[in-house]
Short mmCIF file of N, CA and C in Angstrom, two decimals:
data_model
loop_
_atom_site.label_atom_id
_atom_site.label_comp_id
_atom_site.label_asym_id
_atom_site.label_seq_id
_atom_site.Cartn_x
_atom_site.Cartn_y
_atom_site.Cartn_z
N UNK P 21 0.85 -1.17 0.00
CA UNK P 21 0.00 0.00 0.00
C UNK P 21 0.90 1.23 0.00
N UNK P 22 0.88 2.23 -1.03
CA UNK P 22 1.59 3.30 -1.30
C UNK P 22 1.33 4.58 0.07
N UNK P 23 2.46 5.19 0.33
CA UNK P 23 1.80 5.85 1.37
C UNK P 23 0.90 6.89 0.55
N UNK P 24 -0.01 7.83 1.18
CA UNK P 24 -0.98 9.02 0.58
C UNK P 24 -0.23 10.29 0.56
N UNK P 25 -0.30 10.60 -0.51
CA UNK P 25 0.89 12.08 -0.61
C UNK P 25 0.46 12.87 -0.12
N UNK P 26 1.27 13.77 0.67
CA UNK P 26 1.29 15.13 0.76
C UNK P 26 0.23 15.19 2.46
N UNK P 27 0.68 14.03 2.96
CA UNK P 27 -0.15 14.14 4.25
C UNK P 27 1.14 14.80 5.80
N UNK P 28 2.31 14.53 5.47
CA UNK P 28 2.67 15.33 6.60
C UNK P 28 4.12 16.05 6.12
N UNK P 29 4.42 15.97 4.68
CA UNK P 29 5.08 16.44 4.00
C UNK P 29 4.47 17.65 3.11
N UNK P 30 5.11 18.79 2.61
CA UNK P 30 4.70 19.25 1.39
C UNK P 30 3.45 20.74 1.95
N UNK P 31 3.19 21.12 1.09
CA UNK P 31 2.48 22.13 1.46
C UNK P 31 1.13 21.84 2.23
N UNK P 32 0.62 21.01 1.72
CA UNK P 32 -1.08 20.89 2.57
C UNK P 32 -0.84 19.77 4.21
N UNK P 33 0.62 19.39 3.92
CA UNK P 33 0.73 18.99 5.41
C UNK P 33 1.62 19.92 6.07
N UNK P 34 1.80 20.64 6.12
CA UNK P 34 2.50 22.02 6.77
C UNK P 34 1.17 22.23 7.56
N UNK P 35 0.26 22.60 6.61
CA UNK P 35 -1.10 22.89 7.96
C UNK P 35 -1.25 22.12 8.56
N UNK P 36 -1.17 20.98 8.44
CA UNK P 36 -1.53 20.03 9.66
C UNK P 36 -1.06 19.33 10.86
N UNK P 37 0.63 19.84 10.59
CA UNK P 37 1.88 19.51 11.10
C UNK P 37 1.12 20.86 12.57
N UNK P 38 1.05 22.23 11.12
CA UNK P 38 1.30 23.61 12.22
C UNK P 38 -0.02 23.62 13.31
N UNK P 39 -1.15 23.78 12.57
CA UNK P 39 -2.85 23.52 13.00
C UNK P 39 -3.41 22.89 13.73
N UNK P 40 -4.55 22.94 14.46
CA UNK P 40 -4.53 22.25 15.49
C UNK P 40 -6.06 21.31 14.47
N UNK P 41 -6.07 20.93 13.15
CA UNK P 41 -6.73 20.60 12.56
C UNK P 41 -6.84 18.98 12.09
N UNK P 42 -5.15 18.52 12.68
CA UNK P 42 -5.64 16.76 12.54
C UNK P 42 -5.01 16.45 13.72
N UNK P 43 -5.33 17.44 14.71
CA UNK P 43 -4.15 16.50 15.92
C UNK P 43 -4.95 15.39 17.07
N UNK P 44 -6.67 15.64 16.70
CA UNK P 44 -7.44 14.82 17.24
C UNK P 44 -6.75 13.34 16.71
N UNK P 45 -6.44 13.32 15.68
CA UNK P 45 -6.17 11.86 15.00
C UNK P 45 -4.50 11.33 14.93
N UNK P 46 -3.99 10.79 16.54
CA UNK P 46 -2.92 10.70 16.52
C UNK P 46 -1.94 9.79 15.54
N UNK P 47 -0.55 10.27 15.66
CA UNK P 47 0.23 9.59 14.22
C UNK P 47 1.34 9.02 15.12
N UNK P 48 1.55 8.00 14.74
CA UNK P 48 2.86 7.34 15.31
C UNK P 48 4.22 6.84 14.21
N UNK P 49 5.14 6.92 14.75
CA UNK P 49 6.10 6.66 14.33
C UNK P 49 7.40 5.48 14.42
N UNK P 50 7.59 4.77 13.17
CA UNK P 50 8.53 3.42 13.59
C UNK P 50 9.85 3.79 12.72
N UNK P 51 10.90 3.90 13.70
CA UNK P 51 12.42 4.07 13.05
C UNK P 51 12.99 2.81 13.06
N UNK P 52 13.66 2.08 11.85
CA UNK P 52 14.71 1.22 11.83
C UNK P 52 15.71 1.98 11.47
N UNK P 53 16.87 2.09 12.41
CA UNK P 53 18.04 2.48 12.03
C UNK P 53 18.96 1.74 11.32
N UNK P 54 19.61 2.50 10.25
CA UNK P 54 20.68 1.67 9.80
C UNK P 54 21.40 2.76 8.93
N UNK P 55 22.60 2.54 8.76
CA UNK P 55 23.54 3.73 7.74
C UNK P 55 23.50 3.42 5.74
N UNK P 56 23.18 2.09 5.83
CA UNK P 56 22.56 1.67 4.61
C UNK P 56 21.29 2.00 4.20
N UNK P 57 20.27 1.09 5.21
CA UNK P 57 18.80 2.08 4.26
C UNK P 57 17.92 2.36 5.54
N UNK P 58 17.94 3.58 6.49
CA UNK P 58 17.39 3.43 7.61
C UNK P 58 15.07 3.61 7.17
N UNK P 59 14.91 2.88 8.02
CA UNK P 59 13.25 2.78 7.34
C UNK P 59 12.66 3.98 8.63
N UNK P 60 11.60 4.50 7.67
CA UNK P 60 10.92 5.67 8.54
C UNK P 60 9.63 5.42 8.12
N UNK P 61 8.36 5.45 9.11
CA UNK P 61 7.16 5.53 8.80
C UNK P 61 6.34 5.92 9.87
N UNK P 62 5.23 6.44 9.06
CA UNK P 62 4.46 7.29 10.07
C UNK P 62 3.08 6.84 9.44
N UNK P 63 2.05 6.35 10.90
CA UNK P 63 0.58 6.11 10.06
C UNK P 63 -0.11 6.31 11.13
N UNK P 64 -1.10 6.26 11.09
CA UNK P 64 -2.35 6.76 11.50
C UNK P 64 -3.00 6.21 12.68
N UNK P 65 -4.68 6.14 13.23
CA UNK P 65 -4.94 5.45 14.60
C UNK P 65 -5.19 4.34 13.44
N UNK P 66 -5.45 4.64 12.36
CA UNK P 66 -6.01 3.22 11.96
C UNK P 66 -4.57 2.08 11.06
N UNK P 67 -3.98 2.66 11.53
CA UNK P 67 -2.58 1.58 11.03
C UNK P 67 -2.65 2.26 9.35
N UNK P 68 -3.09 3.01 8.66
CA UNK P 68 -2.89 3.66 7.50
C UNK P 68 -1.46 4.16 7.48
N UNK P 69 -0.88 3.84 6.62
CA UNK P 69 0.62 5.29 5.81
C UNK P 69 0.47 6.44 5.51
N UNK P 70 1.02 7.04 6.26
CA UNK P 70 0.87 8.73 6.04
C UNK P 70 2.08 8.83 5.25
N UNK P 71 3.70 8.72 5.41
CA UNK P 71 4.42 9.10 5.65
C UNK P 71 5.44 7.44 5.52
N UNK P 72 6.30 7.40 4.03
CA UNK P 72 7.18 6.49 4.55
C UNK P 72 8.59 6.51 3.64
N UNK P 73 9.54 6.14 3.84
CA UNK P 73 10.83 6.66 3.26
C UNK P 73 11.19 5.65 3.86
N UNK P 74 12.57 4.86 2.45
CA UNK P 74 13.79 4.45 3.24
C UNK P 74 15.18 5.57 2.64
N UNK P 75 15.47 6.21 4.25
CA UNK P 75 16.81 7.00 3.91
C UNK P 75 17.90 5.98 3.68
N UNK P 76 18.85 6.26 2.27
CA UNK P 76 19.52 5.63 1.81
C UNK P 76 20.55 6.57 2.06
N UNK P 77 21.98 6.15 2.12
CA UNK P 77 22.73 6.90 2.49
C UNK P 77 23.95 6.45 1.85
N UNK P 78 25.17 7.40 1.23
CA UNK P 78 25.60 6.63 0.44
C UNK P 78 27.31 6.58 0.56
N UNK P 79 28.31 5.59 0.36
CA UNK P 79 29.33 5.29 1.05
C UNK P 79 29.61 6.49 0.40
N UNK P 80 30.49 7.48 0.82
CA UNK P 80 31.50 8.58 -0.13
C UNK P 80 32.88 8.27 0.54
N UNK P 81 33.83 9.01 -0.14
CA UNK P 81 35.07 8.92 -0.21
C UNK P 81 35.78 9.93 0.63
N UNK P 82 34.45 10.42 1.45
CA UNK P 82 35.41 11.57 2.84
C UNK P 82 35.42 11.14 3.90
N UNK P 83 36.32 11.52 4.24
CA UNK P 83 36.70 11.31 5.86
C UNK P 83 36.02 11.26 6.74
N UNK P 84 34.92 12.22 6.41
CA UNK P 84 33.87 12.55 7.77
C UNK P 84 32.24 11.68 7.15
N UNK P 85 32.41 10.21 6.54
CA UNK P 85 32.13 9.52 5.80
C UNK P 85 30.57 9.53 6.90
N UNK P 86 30.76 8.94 7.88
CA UNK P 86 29.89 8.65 9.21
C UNK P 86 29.09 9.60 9.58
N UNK P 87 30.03 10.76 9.61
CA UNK P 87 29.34 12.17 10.19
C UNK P 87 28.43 12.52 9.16
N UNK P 88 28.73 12.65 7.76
CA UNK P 88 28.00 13.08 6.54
C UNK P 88 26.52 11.96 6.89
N UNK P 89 26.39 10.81 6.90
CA UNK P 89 25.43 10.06 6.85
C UNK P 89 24.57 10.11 8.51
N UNK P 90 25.62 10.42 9.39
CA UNK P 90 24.56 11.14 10.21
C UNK P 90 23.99 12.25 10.02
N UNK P 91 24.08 13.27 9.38
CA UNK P 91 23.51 14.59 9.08
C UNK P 91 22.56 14.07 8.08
N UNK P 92 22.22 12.92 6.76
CA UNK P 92 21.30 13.25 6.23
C UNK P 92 20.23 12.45 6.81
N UNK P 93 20.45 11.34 8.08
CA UNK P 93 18.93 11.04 8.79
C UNK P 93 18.87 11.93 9.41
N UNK P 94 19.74 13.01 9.83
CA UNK P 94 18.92 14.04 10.72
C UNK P 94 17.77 15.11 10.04
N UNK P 95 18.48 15.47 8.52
CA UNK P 95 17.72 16.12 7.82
C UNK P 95 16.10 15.31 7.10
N UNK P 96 16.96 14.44 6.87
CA UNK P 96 15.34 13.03 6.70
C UNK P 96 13.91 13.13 8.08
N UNK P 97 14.55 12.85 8.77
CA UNK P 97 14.10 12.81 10.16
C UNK P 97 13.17 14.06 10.56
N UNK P 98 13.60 15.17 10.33
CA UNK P 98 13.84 16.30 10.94
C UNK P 98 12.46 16.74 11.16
N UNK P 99 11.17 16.45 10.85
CA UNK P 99 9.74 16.61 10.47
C UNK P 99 9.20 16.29 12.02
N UNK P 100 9.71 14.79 12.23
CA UNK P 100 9.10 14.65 13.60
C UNK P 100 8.73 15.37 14.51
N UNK P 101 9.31 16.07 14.99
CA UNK P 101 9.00 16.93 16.40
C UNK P 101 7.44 17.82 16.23
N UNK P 102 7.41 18.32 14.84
CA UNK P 102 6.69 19.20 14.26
C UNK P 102 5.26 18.33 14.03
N UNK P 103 5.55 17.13 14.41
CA UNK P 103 3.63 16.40 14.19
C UNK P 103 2.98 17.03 15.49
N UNK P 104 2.03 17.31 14.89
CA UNK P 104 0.77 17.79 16.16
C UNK P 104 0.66 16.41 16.02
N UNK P 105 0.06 16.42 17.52
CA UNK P 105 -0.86 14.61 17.82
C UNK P 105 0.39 13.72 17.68
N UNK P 106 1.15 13.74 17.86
CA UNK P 106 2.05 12.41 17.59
C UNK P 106 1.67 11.43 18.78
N UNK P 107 1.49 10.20 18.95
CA UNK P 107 1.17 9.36 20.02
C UNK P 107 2.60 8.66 20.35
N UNK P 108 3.16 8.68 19.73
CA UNK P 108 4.52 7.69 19.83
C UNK P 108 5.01 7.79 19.01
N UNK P 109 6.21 7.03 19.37
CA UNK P 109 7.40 7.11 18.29
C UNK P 109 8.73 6.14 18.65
N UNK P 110 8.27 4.71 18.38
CA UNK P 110 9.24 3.45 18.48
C UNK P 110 10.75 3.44 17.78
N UNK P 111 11.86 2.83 18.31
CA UNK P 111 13.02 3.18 17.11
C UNK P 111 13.51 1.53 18.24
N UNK P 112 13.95 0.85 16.94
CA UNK P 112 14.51 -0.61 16.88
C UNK P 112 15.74 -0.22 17.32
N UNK P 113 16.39 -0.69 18.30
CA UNK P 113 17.20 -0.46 19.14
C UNK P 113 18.74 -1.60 18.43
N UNK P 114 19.76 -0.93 18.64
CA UNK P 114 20.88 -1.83 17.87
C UNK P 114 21.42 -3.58 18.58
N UNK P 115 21.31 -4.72 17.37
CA UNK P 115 21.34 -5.56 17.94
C UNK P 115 22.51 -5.96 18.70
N UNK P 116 22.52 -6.61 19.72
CA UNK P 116 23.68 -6.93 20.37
C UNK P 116 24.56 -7.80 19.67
N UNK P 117 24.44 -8.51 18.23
CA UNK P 117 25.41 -9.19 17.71
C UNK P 117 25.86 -8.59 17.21
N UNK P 118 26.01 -7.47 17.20
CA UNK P 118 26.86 -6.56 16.04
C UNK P 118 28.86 -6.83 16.79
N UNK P 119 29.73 -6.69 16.04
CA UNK P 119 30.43 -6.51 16.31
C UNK P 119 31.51 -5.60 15.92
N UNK P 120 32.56 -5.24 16.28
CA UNK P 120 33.78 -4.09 15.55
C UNK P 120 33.29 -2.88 15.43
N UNK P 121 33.54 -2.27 14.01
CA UNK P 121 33.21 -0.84 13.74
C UNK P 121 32.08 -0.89 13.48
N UNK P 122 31.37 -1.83 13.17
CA UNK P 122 30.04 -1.81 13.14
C UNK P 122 29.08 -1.74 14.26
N UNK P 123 29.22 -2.24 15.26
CA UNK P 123 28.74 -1.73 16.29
C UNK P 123 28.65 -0.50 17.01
N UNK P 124 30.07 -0.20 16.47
CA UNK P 124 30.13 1.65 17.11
C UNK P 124 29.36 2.23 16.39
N UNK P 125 29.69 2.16 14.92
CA UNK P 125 28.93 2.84 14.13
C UNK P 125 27.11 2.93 14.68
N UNK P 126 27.07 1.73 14.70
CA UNK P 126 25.24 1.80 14.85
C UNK P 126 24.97 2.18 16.49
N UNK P 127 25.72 1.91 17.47
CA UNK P 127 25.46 2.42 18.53
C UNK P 127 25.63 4.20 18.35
N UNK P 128 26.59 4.66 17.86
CA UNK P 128 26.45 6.57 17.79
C UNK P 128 25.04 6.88 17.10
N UNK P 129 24.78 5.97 15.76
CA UNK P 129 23.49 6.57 14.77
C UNK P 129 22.48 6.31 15.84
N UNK P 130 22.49 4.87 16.78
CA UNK P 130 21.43 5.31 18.19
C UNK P 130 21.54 6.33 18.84
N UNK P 131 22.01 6.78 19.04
CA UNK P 131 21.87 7.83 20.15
C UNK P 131 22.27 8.92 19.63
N UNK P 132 22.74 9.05 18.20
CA UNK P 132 22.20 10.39 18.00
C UNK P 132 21.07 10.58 17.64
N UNK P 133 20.27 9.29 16.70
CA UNK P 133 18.67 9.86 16.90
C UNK P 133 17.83 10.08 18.02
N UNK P 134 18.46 9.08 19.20
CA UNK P 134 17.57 9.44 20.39
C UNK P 134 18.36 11.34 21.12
N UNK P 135 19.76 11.35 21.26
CA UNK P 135 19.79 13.04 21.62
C UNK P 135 18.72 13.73 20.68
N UNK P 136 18.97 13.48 18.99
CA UNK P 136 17.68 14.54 18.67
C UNK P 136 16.46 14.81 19.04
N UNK P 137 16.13 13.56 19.15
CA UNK P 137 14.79 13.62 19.71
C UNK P 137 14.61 14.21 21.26
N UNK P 138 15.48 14.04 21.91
CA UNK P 138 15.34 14.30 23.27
C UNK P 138 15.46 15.61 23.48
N UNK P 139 16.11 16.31 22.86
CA UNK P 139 16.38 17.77 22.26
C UNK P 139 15.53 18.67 21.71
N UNK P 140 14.09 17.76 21.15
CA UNK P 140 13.01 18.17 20.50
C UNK P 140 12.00 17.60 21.46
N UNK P 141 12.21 17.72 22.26
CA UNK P 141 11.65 17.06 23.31
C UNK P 141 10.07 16.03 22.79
N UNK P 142 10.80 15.29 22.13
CA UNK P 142 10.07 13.99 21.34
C UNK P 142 10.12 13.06 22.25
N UNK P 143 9.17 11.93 22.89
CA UNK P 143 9.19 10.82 24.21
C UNK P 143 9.28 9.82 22.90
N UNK P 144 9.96 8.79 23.35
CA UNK P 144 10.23 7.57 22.75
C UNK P 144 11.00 6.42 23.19
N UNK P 145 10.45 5.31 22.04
CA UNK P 145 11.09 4.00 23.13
C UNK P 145 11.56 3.07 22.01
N UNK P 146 12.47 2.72 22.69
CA UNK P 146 13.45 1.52 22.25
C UNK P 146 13.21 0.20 22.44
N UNK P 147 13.18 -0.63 21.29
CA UNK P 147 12.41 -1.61 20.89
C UNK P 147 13.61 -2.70 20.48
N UNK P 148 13.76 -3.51 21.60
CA UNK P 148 15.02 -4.73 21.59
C UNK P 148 14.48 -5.47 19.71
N UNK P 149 15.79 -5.53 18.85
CA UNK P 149 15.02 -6.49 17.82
C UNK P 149 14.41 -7.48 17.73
N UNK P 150 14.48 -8.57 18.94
CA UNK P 150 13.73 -9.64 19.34
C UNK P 150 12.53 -9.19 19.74
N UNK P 151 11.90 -8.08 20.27
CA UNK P 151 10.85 -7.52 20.83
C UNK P 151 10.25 -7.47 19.59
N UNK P 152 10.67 -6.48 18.62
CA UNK P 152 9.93 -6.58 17.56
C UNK P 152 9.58 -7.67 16.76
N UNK P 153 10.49 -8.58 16.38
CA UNK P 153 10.48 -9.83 15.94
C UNK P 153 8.78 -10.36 16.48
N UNK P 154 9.26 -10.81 17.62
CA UNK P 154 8.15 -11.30 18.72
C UNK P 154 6.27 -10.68 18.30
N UNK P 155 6.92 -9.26 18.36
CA UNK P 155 5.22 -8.44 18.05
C UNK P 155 5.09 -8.84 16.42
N UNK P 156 5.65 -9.11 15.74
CA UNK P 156 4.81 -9.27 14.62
C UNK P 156 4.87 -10.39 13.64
N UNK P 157 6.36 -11.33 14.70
CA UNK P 157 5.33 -12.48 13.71
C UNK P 157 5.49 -13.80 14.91
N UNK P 158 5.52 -13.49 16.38
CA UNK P 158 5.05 -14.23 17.27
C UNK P 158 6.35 -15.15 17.95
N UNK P 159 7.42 -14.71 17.39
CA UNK P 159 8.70 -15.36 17.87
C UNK P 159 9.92 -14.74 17.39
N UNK P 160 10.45 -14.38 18.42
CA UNK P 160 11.47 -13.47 18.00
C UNK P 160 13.10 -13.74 17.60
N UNK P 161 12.78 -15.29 16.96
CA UNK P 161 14.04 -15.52 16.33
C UNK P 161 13.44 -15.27 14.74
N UNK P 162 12.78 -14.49 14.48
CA UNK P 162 12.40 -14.74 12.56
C UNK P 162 13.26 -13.88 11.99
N UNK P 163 13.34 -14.34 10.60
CA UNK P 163 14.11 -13.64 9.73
C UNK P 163 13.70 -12.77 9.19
N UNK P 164 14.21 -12.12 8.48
CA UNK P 164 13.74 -10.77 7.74
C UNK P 164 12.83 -10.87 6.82
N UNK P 165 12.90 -11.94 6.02
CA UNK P 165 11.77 -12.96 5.21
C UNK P 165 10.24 -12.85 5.90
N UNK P 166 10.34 -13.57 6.99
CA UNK P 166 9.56 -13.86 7.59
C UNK P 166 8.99 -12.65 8.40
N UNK P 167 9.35 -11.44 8.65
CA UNK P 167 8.88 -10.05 9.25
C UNK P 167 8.30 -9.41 8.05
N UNK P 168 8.66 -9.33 7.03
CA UNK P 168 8.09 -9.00 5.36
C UNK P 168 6.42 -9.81 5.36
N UNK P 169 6.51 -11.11 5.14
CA UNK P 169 5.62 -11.91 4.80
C UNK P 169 4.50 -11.65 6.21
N UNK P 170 4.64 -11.72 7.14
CA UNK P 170 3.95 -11.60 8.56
C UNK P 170 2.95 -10.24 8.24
N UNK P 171 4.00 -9.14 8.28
CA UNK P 171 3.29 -7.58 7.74
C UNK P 171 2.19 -7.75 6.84
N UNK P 172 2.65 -8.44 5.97
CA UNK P 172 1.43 -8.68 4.59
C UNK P 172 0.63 -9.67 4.96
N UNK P 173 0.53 -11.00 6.00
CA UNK P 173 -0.54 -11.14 6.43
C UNK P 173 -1.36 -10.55 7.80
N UNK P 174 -0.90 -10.19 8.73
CA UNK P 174 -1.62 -9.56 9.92
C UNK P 174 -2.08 -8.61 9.49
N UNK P 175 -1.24 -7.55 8.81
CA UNK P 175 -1.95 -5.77 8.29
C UNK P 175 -2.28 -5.55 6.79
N UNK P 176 -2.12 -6.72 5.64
CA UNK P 176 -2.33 -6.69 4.52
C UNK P 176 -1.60 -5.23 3.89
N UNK P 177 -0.39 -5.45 4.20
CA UNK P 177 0.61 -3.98 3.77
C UNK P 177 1.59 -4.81 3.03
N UNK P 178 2.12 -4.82 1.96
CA UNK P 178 3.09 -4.99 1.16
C UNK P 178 4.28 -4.15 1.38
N UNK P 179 5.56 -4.79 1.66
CA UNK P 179 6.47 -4.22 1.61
C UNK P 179 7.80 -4.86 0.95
N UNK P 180 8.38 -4.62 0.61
CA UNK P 180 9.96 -5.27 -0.40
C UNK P 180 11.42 -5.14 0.30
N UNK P 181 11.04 -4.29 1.16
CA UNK P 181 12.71 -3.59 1.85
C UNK P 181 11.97 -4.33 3.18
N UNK P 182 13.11 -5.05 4.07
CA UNK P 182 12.81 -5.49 5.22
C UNK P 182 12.81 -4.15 6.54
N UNK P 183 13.81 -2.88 5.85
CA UNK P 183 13.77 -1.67 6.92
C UNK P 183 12.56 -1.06 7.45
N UNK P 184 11.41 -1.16 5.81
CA UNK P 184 10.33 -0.66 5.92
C UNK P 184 9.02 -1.18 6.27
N UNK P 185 9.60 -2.85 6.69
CA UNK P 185 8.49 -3.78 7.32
C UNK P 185 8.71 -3.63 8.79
N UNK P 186 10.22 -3.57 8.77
CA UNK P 186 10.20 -3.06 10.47
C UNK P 186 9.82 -1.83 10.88
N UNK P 187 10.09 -0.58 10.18
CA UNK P 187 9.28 0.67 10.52
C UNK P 187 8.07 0.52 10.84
N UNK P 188 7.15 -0.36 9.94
CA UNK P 188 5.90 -0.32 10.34
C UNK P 188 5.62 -0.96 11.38
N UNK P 189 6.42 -2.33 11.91
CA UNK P 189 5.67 -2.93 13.00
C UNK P 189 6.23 -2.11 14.04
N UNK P 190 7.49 -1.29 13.99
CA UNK P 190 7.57 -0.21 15.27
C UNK P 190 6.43 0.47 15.49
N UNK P 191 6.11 1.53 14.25
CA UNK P 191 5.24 2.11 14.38
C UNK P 191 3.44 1.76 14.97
N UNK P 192 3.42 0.43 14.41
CA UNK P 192 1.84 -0.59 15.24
C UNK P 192 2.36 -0.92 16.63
N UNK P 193 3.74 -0.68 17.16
CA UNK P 193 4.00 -0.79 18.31
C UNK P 193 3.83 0.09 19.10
N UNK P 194 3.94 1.43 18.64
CA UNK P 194 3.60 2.50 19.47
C UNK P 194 2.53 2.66 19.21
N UNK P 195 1.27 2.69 18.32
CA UNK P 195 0.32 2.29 18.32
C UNK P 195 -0.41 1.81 19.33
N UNK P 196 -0.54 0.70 19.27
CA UNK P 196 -0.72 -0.26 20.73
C UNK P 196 -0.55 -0.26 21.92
N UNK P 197 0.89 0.50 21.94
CA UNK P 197 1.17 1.14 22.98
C UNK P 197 0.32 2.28 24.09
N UNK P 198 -0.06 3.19 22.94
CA UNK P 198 -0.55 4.24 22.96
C UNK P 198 -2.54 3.69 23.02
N UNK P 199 -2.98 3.04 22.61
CA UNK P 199 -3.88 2.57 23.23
C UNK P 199 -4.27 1.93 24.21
N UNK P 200 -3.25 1.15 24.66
CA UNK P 200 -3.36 0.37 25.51
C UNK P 200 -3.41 1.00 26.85
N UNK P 201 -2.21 2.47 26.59
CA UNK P 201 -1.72 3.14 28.12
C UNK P 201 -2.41 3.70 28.51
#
């Protein structure tokens, strides 16, 4: 399911971001981080797509290789704070098998999205990858295969990139969350 244009992007979602005209109808948000294709999505009380992107980011040949690809999820990103009504806002937390530079790497891109957010004084929660696993397809050893295929049967949402199957079940996580509390 394609997200619906121009709902929290673009000129006619500027009013609604600024207005106090859709904030009855809260929006939540699911971050998969990653420096390759980090997944972002934002949908509705009714599990609808408002809002979805995978930021791709791309190896360059400078020095400040890391830093550059942290600055363009920040600029990707950067919308959040500005939702009226936001109910939540889940972000898949880095797995503990990571190892070497890769781990550093993805532990800084954590926590610099969480300083931003905390900075924008955005509330949010961190979502172990087994946690997520678990919420959406009932056991949290599945593969990425199997988090794709799950999405398209529990929520009948099609997705191709595994970043942007996990965005969404973050995002039905804060969801749920947010009803439940």
């Amino acid at each position: 399911m394609p997200a619906k244009k121009g709902v929290i992007r673009g000129v006619k979602n500027e009013e609604c971001i600024i207005t106090k005209k859709c904030i009855s109808d809260p929006k939540f948000v699911g971050l998969d981080l990653s420096y390759v294709g980090t997944g972002l999505l934002v949908i509705d009380s009714k599990g609808e797509i408002l809002e979805q992107k995978l930021i791709k980011t791309i190896k360059s040949e400078s020095k400040y290789d890391t830093e550059d690809r942290l600055i363009k999820i920040e600029e990707e990103i950067s919308f959040i704070p500005k939702i009226l009504g936001l109910g939540g806002v889940c972000i898949e937390g880095p797995a503990f098998a990571s190892q070497g530079n890769a781990a550093l790497q993805m532990g800084a891109l954590n926590f610099f999205v969480r300083i931003f957010l905390r900075r924008n004084l955005v509330e949010f929660k961190i979502v172990a990858p087994p946690t997520l696993k678990k919420f959406v397809t009932g056991t949290g050893r599945a593969d990425k295969k199997m988090v794709i295929e799950m999405v398209d049967e529990r929520w009948k949402i099609k997705f191709k990139d595994n970043n942007l199957a996990d965005a969404y079940g973050l995002a039905r996580m804060a969801m749920e969350e947010y009803k439940n509390g």
